[in-house]
Amino acid sequence: MERFAVPAPTLARRMLGWRLVSEAGGGRTSGRVIETEAYLGPDDPASHAATRAGRTRRNASMFEGGGTAYLYFTYGMHWCFNVAAGAPGEPGAVLVRALEPLEGREVMVDRRGRSRDLVSGPARLCQAMGLDGTHDGHRLDGPPLWMEAGDAPDEGQVGVSGRVGIRRAERWPLRYFIEGHPDLSDGKAAPADPRTLPPELRWIHRPNRSVRRSASTTESA
DNA sequence: GTCCGGATATTCT
DNA sequence: GAATATCCGGACC
């Protein structure tokens, strides 16, 4: 679980290529992570951890330390899956926005009621993999939901943009994706503009840099 | 292909 | 009362 104990932007970049495996709801499904978004703590106005109240019942899992699942319900009907980042007590999370389907395609089609766009979007992938609020707070080191290392994309394949579906801090460079992948979500993202970051967050412009010093294997050169 | 409205719960103002 | 880390179906081009 130590691999999750890094800041959210670093984890979001690093998770590209990892596999998410679910045995939730019966039937094994899995997919390769191809699109993520980082959400920070109180300094990030778009984060659920930015509220004046700080820790609330909904966002508690964002404070539980790297590797904790954070699932929230939105728009009255959709679940979204995040992975908490960093150290316990320091809020931050990575929203998983899209996967490339690997295992359990038939189960996904059955749950989704259609055969395309199975896991291309944060709410779609929760539906396809049987994820909901019962998995909030689960530690991602075993059944029914966990992550495995996978093929890291080449540096040149990684795209960066603003985050999808938000108004505040919309040009912060916190969405990471495998460039040109056919299974990306179809949300519209503003182009990234690192100049809109407050000075203390400028390191986010290249989150992989800060990883490399301590990273072991999965980072490509 | 693009655009728009509706569904609907929780949180925050 | 308004906004929301969304998706879907139908209208229209």
PDB file of C-alpha atoms (C1' of nucleotides) in Angstrom:
ATOM      1  CA  MET A   1       0.000   0.000   0.000  1.00  0.00           C
ATOM      2  CA  GLU A   2       3.014   2.274   0.171  1.00  0.00           C
ATOM      3  CA  ARG A   3       2.702   2.976  -3.528  1.00  0.00           C
ATOM      4  CA  PHE A   4      -0.436   5.050  -2.745  1.00  0.00           C
ATOM      5  CA  ALA A   5       1.269   7.202  -0.118  1.00  0.00           C
ATOM      6  CA  VAL A   6       2.203  10.031  -2.474  1.00  0.00           C
ATOM      7  CA  PRO A   7       0.443  13.329  -3.278  1.00  0.00           C
ATOM      8  CA  ALA A   8      -2.693  13.012  -5.404  1.00  0.00           C
ATOM      9  CA  PRO A   9      -1.221  14.489  -8.613  1.00  0.00           C
ATOM     10  CA  THR A  10       1.732  12.119  -8.396  1.00  0.00           C
ATOM     11  CA  LEU A  11      -0.530   9.140  -7.785  1.00  0.00           C
ATOM     12  CA  ALA A  12      -2.902  10.139 -10.593  1.00  0.00           C
ATOM     13  CA  ARG A  13      -0.032  10.163 -13.071  1.00  0.00           C
ATOM     14  CA  ARG A  14       1.460   6.975 -11.684  1.00  0.00           C
ATOM     15  CA  MET A  15      -1.812   4.997 -11.752  1.00  0.00           C
ATOM     16  CA  LEU A  16      -2.046   5.124 -15.549  1.00  0.00           C
ATOM     17  CA  GLY A  17      -1.569   1.547 -16.722  1.00  0.00           C
ATOM     18  CA  TRP A  18      -2.490  -0.091 -13.429  1.00  0.00           C
ATOM     19  CA  ARG A  19      -5.307  -2.635 -13.352  1.00  0.00           C
ATOM     20  CA  LEU A  20      -8.438  -2.176 -11.277  1.00  0.00           C
ATOM     21  CA  VAL A  21      -9.987  -5.517 -10.350  1.00  0.00           C
ATOM     22  CA  SER A  22     -13.463  -5.953  -8.898  1.00  0.00           C
ATOM     23  CA  GLU A  23     -15.288  -8.967  -7.537  1.00  0.00           C
ATOM     24  CA  ALA A  24     -18.072  -6.774  -6.231  1.00  0.00           C
ATOM     25  CA  GLY A  25     -21.569  -8.047  -6.792  1.00  0.00           C
ATOM     26  CA  GLY A  26     -20.376 -11.421  -8.046  1.00  0.00           C
ATOM     27  CA  GLY A  27     -18.482 -11.840 -11.291  1.00  0.00           C
ATOM     28  CA  ARG A  28     -14.952 -10.651 -11.798  1.00  0.00           C
ATOM     29  CA  THR A  29     -14.387  -7.531 -13.843  1.00  0.00           C
ATOM     30  CA  SER A  30     -11.186  -5.632 -14.483  1.00  0.00           C
ATOM     31  CA  GLY A  31      -9.774  -2.862 -16.593  1.00  0.00           C
ATOM     32  CA  ARG A  32      -6.610  -0.900 -17.293  1.00  0.00           C
ATOM     33  CA  VAL A  33      -6.573   2.662 -15.971  1.00  0.00           C
ATOM     34  CA  ILE A  34      -6.316   5.116 -18.864  1.00  0.00           C
ATOM     35  CA  GLU A  35      -7.716   8.384 -17.432  1.00  0.00           C
ATOM     36  CA  THR A  36      -7.471   9.926 -13.960  1.00  0.00           C
ATOM     37  CA  GLU A  37      -7.984  13.219 -12.153  1.00  0.00           C
ATOM     38  CA  ALA A  38      -6.322  14.465  -8.974  1.00  0.00           C
ATOM     39  CA  TYR A  39      -8.186  16.297  -6.215  1.00  0.00           C
ATOM     40  CA  LEU A  40      -6.229  17.961  -3.437  1.00  0.00           C
ATOM     41  CA  GLY A  41      -7.031  19.156   0.059  1.00  0.00           C
ATOM     42  CA  PRO A  42      -8.232  22.519   1.384  1.00  0.00           C
ATOM     43  CA  ASP A  43      -6.192  24.483  -1.199  1.00  0.00           C
ATOM     44  CA  ASP A  44      -8.142  22.965  -4.107  1.00  0.00           C
ATOM     45  CA  PRO A  45     -11.484  24.751  -4.544  1.00  0.00           C
ATOM     46  CA  ALA A  46     -12.856  21.891  -6.692  1.00  0.00           C
ATOM     47  CA  SER A  47     -12.143  19.207  -4.103  1.00  0.00           C
ATOM     48  CA  HIS A  48     -14.718  17.679  -1.784  1.00  0.00           C
ATOM     49  CA  ALA A  49     -12.118  18.293   0.924  1.00  0.00           C
ATOM     50  CA  ALA A  50     -12.232  22.046   0.304  1.00  0.00           C
ATOM     51  CA  THR A  51     -15.341  22.666   2.371  1.00  0.00           C
ATOM     52  CA  ARG A  52     -15.112  24.977   5.346  1.00  0.00           C
ATOM     53  CA  ALA A  53     -16.125  22.071   7.518  1.00  0.00           C
ATOM     54  CA  GLY A  54     -13.083  20.080   6.397  1.00  0.00           C
ATOM     55  CA  ARG A  55     -13.768  16.460   7.110  1.00  0.00           C
ATOM     56  CA  THR A  56     -17.426  15.495   6.752  1.00  0.00           C
ATOM     57  CA  ARG A  57     -19.259  12.211   6.616  1.00  0.00           C
ATOM     58  CA  ARG A  58     -19.173  12.151   2.834  1.00  0.00           C
ATOM     59  CA  ASN A  59     -15.492  12.983   2.305  1.00  0.00           C
ATOM     60  CA  ALA A  60     -14.079  11.081   5.313  1.00  0.00           C
ATOM     61  CA  SER A  61     -12.380   8.483   3.124  1.00  0.00           C
ATOM     62  CA  MET A  62     -10.278  11.212   1.511  1.00  0.00           C
ATOM     63  CA  PHE A  63      -8.563  11.587   4.894  1.00  0.00           C
ATOM     64  CA  GLU A  64      -7.918   7.901   5.540  1.00  0.00           C
ATOM     65  CA  GLY A  65      -4.575   7.636   3.779  1.00  0.00           C
ATOM     66  CA  GLY A  66      -3.379   6.340   0.411  1.00  0.00           C
ATOM     67  CA  GLY A  67      -5.091   3.231  -0.883  1.00  0.00           C
ATOM     68  CA  THR A  68      -8.501   3.812   0.667  1.00  0.00           C
ATOM     69  CA  ALA A  69     -11.484   3.729  -1.705  1.00  0.00           C
ATOM     70  CA  TYR A  70     -13.589   6.889  -1.722  1.00  0.00           C
ATOM     71  CA  LEU A  71     -16.993   6.528  -3.398  1.00  0.00           C
ATOM     72  CA  TYR A  72     -19.483   9.352  -3.518  1.00  0.00           C
ATOM     73  CA  PHE A  73     -22.988   9.673  -4.933  1.00  0.00           C
ATOM     74  CA  THR A  74     -23.709  12.548  -7.293  1.00  0.00           C
ATOM     75  CA  TYR A  75     -26.447  13.999  -9.488  1.00  0.00           C
ATOM     76  CA  GLY A  76     -28.918  11.931  -7.559  1.00  0.00           C
ATOM     77  CA  MET A  77     -28.068   8.718  -9.392  1.00  0.00           C
ATOM     78  CA  HIS A  78     -24.367   8.128 -10.038  1.00  0.00           C
ATOM     79  CA  TRP A  79     -21.493   6.702  -8.030  1.00  0.00           C
ATOM     80  CA  CYS A  80     -17.894   7.761  -8.663  1.00  0.00           C
ATOM     81  CA  PHE A  81     -14.785   5.870  -7.566  1.00  0.00           C
ATOM     82  CA  ASN A  82     -11.639   7.506  -6.177  1.00  0.00           C
ATOM     83  CA  VAL A  83      -8.442   6.288  -4.574  1.00  0.00           C
ATOM     84  CA  ALA A  84      -7.289   8.252  -1.544  1.00  0.00           C
ATOM     85  CA  ALA A  85      -3.710   9.518  -1.797  1.00  0.00           C
ATOM     86  CA  GLY A  86      -1.014  10.626   0.616  1.00  0.00           C
ATOM     87  CA  ALA A  87      -0.682  10.110   4.343  1.00  0.00           C
ATOM     88  CA  PRO A  88      -3.521   9.585   6.838  1.00  0.00           C
ATOM     89  CA  GLY A  89      -4.972  12.922   7.900  1.00  0.00           C
ATOM     90  CA  GLU A  90      -3.918  14.670   4.686  1.00  0.00           C
ATOM     91  CA  PRO A  91      -6.926  14.751   2.333  1.00  0.00           C
ATOM     92  CA  GLY A  92      -6.465  13.970  -1.356  1.00  0.00           C
ATOM     93  CA  ALA A  93      -7.807  11.524  -3.901  1.00  0.00           C
ATOM     94  CA  VAL A  94      -7.617  10.350  -7.493  1.00  0.00           C
ATOM     95  CA  LEU A  95     -10.837  10.037  -9.491  1.00  0.00           C
ATOM     96  CA  VAL A  96     -10.683   7.144 -11.960  1.00  0.00           C
ATOM     97  CA  ARG A  97     -12.426   8.456 -15.076  1.00  0.00           C
ATOM     98  CA  ALA A  98     -11.939   5.669 -17.611  1.00  0.00           C
ATOM     99  CA  LEU A  99     -10.593   2.166 -18.101  1.00  0.00           C
ATOM    100  CA  GLU A 100      -9.809  -0.139 -20.968  1.00  0.00           C
ATOM    101  CA  PRO A 101     -11.951  -3.255 -20.354  1.00  0.00           C
ATOM    102  CA  LEU A 102      -9.903  -6.383 -19.663  1.00  0.00           C
ATOM    103  CA  GLU A 103     -11.972  -9.074 -17.903  1.00  0.00           C
ATOM    104  CA  GLY A 104     -15.678  -9.662 -17.433  1.00  0.00           C
ATOM    105  CA  ARG A 105     -16.973  -7.941 -20.518  1.00  0.00           C
ATOM    106  CA  GLU A 106     -20.212  -9.934 -20.471  1.00  0.00           C
ATOM    107  CA  VAL A 107     -20.884  -8.959 -16.871  1.00  0.00           C
ATOM    108  CA  MET A 108     -20.275  -5.327 -17.758  1.00  0.00           C
ATOM    109  CA  VAL A 109     -22.637  -5.450 -20.731  1.00  0.00           C
ATOM    110  CA  ASP A 110     -25.292  -7.029 -18.548  1.00  0.00           C
ATOM    111  CA  ARG A 111     -24.959  -4.386 -15.820  1.00  0.00           C
ATOM    112  CA  ARG A 112     -24.771  -1.477 -18.247  1.00  0.00           C
ATOM    113  CA  GLY A 113     -27.532  -2.608 -20.561  1.00  0.00           C
ATOM    114  CA  ARG A 114     -25.459  -1.721 -23.609  1.00  0.00           C
ATOM    115  CA  SER A 115     -22.314  -2.972 -25.303  1.00  0.00           C
ATOM    116  CA  ARG A 116     -20.326   0.204 -25.789  1.00  0.00           C
ATOM    117  CA  ASP A 117     -19.007   2.843 -23.378  1.00  0.00           C
ATOM    118  CA  LEU A 118     -18.783   0.176 -20.699  1.00  0.00           C
ATOM    119  CA  VAL A 119     -16.159   1.855 -18.510  1.00  0.00           C
ATOM    120  CA  SER A 120     -15.539   5.193 -20.257  1.00  0.00           C
ATOM    121  CA  GLY A 121     -16.633   7.663 -17.584  1.00  0.00           C
ATOM    122  CA  PRO A 122     -16.491   7.700 -13.789  1.00  0.00           C
ATOM    123  CA  ALA A 123     -20.127   6.722 -13.221  1.00  0.00           C
ATOM    124  CA  ARG A 124     -20.176   4.217 -16.064  1.00  0.00           C
ATOM    125  CA  LEU A 125     -17.226   2.297 -14.685  1.00  0.00           C
ATOM    126  CA  CYS A 126     -18.827   2.078 -11.255  1.00  0.00           C
ATOM    127  CA  GLN A 127     -21.979   0.648 -12.773  1.00  0.00           C
ATOM    128  CA  ALA A 128     -20.047  -1.815 -14.937  1.00  0.00           C
ATOM    129  CA  MET A 129     -17.899  -3.031 -12.049  1.00  0.00           C
ATOM    130  CA  GLY A 130     -20.670  -3.198  -9.465  1.00  0.00           C
ATOM    131  CA  LEU A 131     -19.280  -0.419  -7.247  1.00  0.00           C
ATOM    132  CA  ASP A 132     -21.361   1.722  -4.878  1.00  0.00           C
ATOM    133  CA  GLY A 133     -21.351   3.212  -1.402  1.00  0.00           C
ATOM    134  CA  THR A 134     -20.837  -0.139   0.251  1.00  0.00           C
ATOM    135  CA  HIS A 135     -17.231   0.019  -0.986  1.00  0.00           C
ATOM    136  CA  ASP A 136     -16.511   3.469   0.430  1.00  0.00           C
ATOM    137  CA  GLY A 137     -13.668   3.163   2.928  1.00  0.00           C
ATOM    138  CA  HIS A 138     -12.492  -0.225   1.649  1.00  0.00           C
ATOM    139  CA  ARG A 139      -8.727  -0.675   1.626  1.00  0.00           C
ATOM    140  CA  LEU A 140      -7.651  -1.536  -1.913  1.00  0.00           C
ATOM    141  CA  ASP A 141      -5.356  -4.432  -1.047  1.00  0.00           C
ATOM    142  CA  GLY A 142      -7.713  -7.331  -1.654  1.00  0.00           C
ATOM    143  CA  PRO A 143     -11.221  -8.527  -2.505  1.00  0.00           C
ATOM    144  CA  PRO A 144     -13.695  -7.352  -3.369  1.00  0.00           C
ATOM    145  CA  LEU A 145     -11.736  -4.495  -4.926  1.00  0.00           C
ATOM    146  CA  TRP A 146      -8.043  -3.948  -5.479  1.00  0.00           C
ATOM    147  CA  MET A 147      -5.361  -2.596  -7.834  1.00  0.00           C
ATOM    148  CA  GLU A 148      -2.460  -4.360  -9.503  1.00  0.00           C
ATOM    149  CA  ALA A 149       0.603  -2.913 -11.193  1.00  0.00           C
ATOM    150  CA  GLY A 150       0.537  -2.933 -14.978  1.00  0.00           C
ATOM    151  CA  ASP A 151       2.287  -1.577 -18.041  1.00  0.00           C
ATOM    152  CA  ALA A 152       3.192   2.049 -17.533  1.00  0.00           C
ATOM    153  CA  PRO A 153       2.655   4.163 -20.645  1.00  0.00           C
ATOM    154  CA  ASP A 154       5.639   5.813 -22.273  1.00  0.00           C
ATOM    155  CA  GLU A 155       6.233   9.371 -21.186  1.00  0.00           C
ATOM    156  CA  GLY A 156       5.222  10.655 -24.606  1.00  0.00           C
ATOM    157  CA  GLN A 157       1.854   8.899 -24.430  1.00  0.00           C
ATOM    158  CA  VAL A 158       0.685  10.737 -21.334  1.00  0.00           C
ATOM    159  CA  GLY A 159      -1.593  13.718 -21.905  1.00  0.00           C
ATOM    160  CA  VAL A 160      -2.453  16.418 -19.367  1.00  0.00           C
ATOM    161  CA  SER A 161      -5.504  18.712 -19.296  1.00  0.00           C
ATOM    162  CA  GLY A 162      -7.838  20.541 -16.962  1.00  0.00           C
ATOM    163  CA  ARG A 163     -10.438  18.524 -15.082  1.00  0.00           C
ATOM    164  CA  VAL A 164     -13.853  17.628 -16.492  1.00  0.00           C
ATOM    165  CA  GLY A 165     -17.174  18.927 -15.247  1.00  0.00           C
ATOM    166  CA  ILE A 166     -15.939  21.525 -12.779  1.00  0.00           C
ATOM    167  CA  ARG A 167     -16.049  25.316 -12.762  1.00  0.00           C
ATOM    168  CA  ARG A 168     -13.469  26.176 -10.147  1.00  0.00           C
ATOM    169  CA  ALA A 169      -9.753  25.732 -10.909  1.00  0.00           C
ATOM    170  CA  GLU A 170     -10.777  24.267 -14.238  1.00  0.00           C
ATOM    171  CA  ARG A 171      -7.401  24.826 -15.912  1.00  0.00           C
ATOM    172  CA  TRP A 172      -5.220  23.316 -13.227  1.00  0.00           C
ATOM    173  CA  PRO A 173      -3.212  20.504 -14.903  1.00  0.00           C
ATOM    174  CA  LEU A 174      -4.708  17.631 -12.927  1.00  0.00           C
ATOM    175  CA  ARG A 175      -6.269  15.305 -15.507  1.00  0.00           C
ATOM    176  CA  TYR A 176      -3.967  12.620 -16.892  1.00  0.00           C
ATOM    177  CA  PHE A 177      -4.716  10.241 -19.714  1.00  0.00           C
ATOM    178  CA  ILE A 178      -3.188   7.950 -22.313  1.00  0.00           C
ATOM    179  CA  GLU A 179      -3.146  10.087 -25.416  1.00  0.00           C
ATOM    180  CA  GLY A 180      -5.392   8.913 -28.237  1.00  0.00           C
ATOM    181  CA  HIS A 181      -6.802   5.908 -26.422  1.00  0.00           C
ATOM    182  CA  PRO A 182     -10.197   4.914 -27.909  1.00  0.00           C
ATOM    183  CA  ASP A 183     -11.798   4.276 -24.508  1.00  0.00           C
ATOM    184  CA  LEU A 184     -11.298   7.701 -22.942  1.00  0.00           C
ATOM    185  CA  SER A 185     -14.376   9.369 -21.446  1.00  0.00           C
ATOM    186  CA  ASP A 186     -16.058  11.903 -23.698  1.00  0.00           C
ATOM    187  CA  GLY A 187     -16.169  14.725 -21.170  1.00  0.00           C
ATOM    188  CA  LYS A 188     -14.913  18.084 -22.346  1.00  0.00           C
ATOM    189  CA  ALA A 189     -11.824  19.292 -20.542  1.00  0.00           C
ATOM    190  CA  ALA A 190     -10.336  22.753 -20.697  1.00  0.00           C
ATOM    191  CA  PRO A 191      -6.706  22.882 -21.768  1.00  0.00           C
ATOM    192  CA  ALA A 192      -4.279  22.862 -18.879  1.00  0.00           C
ATOM    193  CA  ASP A 193      -2.770  26.183 -17.869  1.00  0.00           C
ATOM    194  CA  PRO A 194      -0.151  25.696 -15.142  1.00  0.00           C
ATOM    195  CA  ARG A 195       0.086  29.479 -14.734  1.00  0.00           C
ATOM    196  CA  THR A 196      -3.290  29.415 -12.976  1.00  0.00           C
ATOM    197  CA  LEU A 197      -1.817  27.324 -10.159  1.00  0.00           C
ATOM    198  CA  PRO A 198      -0.975  29.192  -6.977  1.00  0.00           C
ATOM    199  CA  PRO A 199       2.799  29.407  -6.500  1.00  0.00           C
ATOM    200  CA  GLU A 200       2.928  26.746  -3.802  1.00  0.00           C
ATOM    201  CA  LEU A 201       1.369  24.255  -6.198  1.00  0.00           C
ATOM    202  CA  ARG A 202       3.587  24.893  -9.209  1.00  0.00           C
ATOM    203  CA  TRP A 203       5.366  21.576  -8.685  1.00  0.00           C
ATOM    204  CA  ILE A 204       2.211  19.918 -10.029  1.00  0.00           C
ATOM    205  CA  HIS A 205       3.155  20.918 -13.548  1.00  0.00           C
ATOM    206  CA  ARG A 206       5.359  17.843 -13.700  1.00  0.00           C
ATOM    207  CA  PRO A 207       4.181  15.444 -11.015  1.00  0.00           C
ATOM    208  CA  ASN A 208       6.249  12.612 -12.433  1.00  0.00           C
ATOM    209  CA  ARG A 209       9.422  14.545 -11.660  1.00  0.00           C
ATOM    210  CA  SER A 210       8.783  14.456  -7.976  1.00  0.00           C
ATOM    211  CA  VAL A 211       8.026  10.757  -8.185  1.00  0.00           C
ATOM    212  CA  ARG A 212      11.083   9.676  -9.997  1.00  0.00           C
ATOM    213  CA  ARG A 213      13.523  10.270  -7.233  1.00  0.00           C
ATOM    214  CA  SER A 214      11.795   7.813  -4.939  1.00  0.00           C
ATOM    215  CA  ALA A 215      10.028   5.665  -7.500  1.00  0.00           C
ATOM    216  CA  SER A 216      11.288   2.203  -8.152  1.00  0.00           C
ATOM    217  CA  THR A 217      10.062   0.378 -11.172  1.00  0.00           C
ATOM    218  CA  THR A 218       6.958   1.491 -12.946  1.00  0.00           C
ATOM    219  CA  GLU A 219       8.176   4.836 -14.211  1.00  0.00           C
ATOM    220  CA  SER A 220       9.571   4.834 -17.712  1.00  0.00           C
ATOM    221  CA  ALA A 221      12.539   6.946 -18.680  1.00  0.00           C
TER     222      ALA A 221
ATOM    223  C1'  DG B   1     -22.083  14.198 -35.625  1.00  0.00           C
ATOM    224  C1'  DT B   2     -23.747  18.303 -31.805  1.00  0.00           C
ATOM    225  C1'  DC B   3     -27.021  20.318 -28.497  1.00  0.00           C
ATOM    226  C1'  DC B   4     -30.288  20.275 -24.904  1.00  0.00           C
ATOM    227  C1'  DG B   5     -33.236  18.887 -21.008  1.00  0.00           C
ATOM    228  C1'  DG B   6     -34.419  15.639 -17.401  1.00  0.00           C
ATOM    229  C1'  DA B   7     -33.522  12.548 -13.633  1.00  0.00           C
ATOM    230  C1'  DT B   8     -32.626  12.944  -8.683  1.00  0.00           C
ATOM    231  C1'  DA B   9     -29.734  12.969  -3.547  1.00  0.00           C
ATOM    232  C1'  DT B  10     -26.558  15.230  -0.972  1.00  0.00           C
ATOM    233  C1'  DT B  11     -24.123  19.198   0.240  1.00  0.00           C
ATOM    234  C1'  DC B  12     -23.447  23.837   0.777  1.00  0.00           C
ATOM    235  C1'  DT B  13     -25.060  28.815   0.728  1.00  0.00           C
TER     236       DT B  13
ATOM    237  C1'  DG C   1     -32.786  27.410  -3.044  1.00  0.00           C
ATOM    238  C1'  DA C   2     -28.684  26.426  -6.032  1.00  0.00           C
ATOM    239  C1'  DA C   3     -24.983  23.688  -7.491  1.00  0.00           C
ATOM    240  C1'  DT C   4     -23.081  19.372  -8.501  1.00  0.00           C
ATOM    241  C1'  DA C   5     -15.953  15.449  -9.879  1.00  0.00           C
ATOM    242  C1'  DT C   6     -22.839  12.568 -14.745  1.00  0.00           C
ATOM    243  C1'  DC C   7     -25.297  10.026 -18.150  1.00  0.00           C
ATOM    244  C1'  DC C   8     -28.913   9.202 -21.426  1.00  0.00           C
ATOM    245  C1'  DG C   9     -32.238   9.807 -25.059  1.00  0.00           C
ATOM    246  C1'  DG C  10     -34.273  12.622 -28.424  1.00  0.00           C
ATOM    247  C1'  DA C  11     -34.088  16.628 -31.597  1.00  0.00           C
ATOM    248  C1'  DC C  12     -31.776  18.531 -35.073  1.00  0.00           C
ATOM    249  C1'  DC C  13     -27.991  19.274 -38.672  1.00  0.00           C
TER     250       DC C  13
END
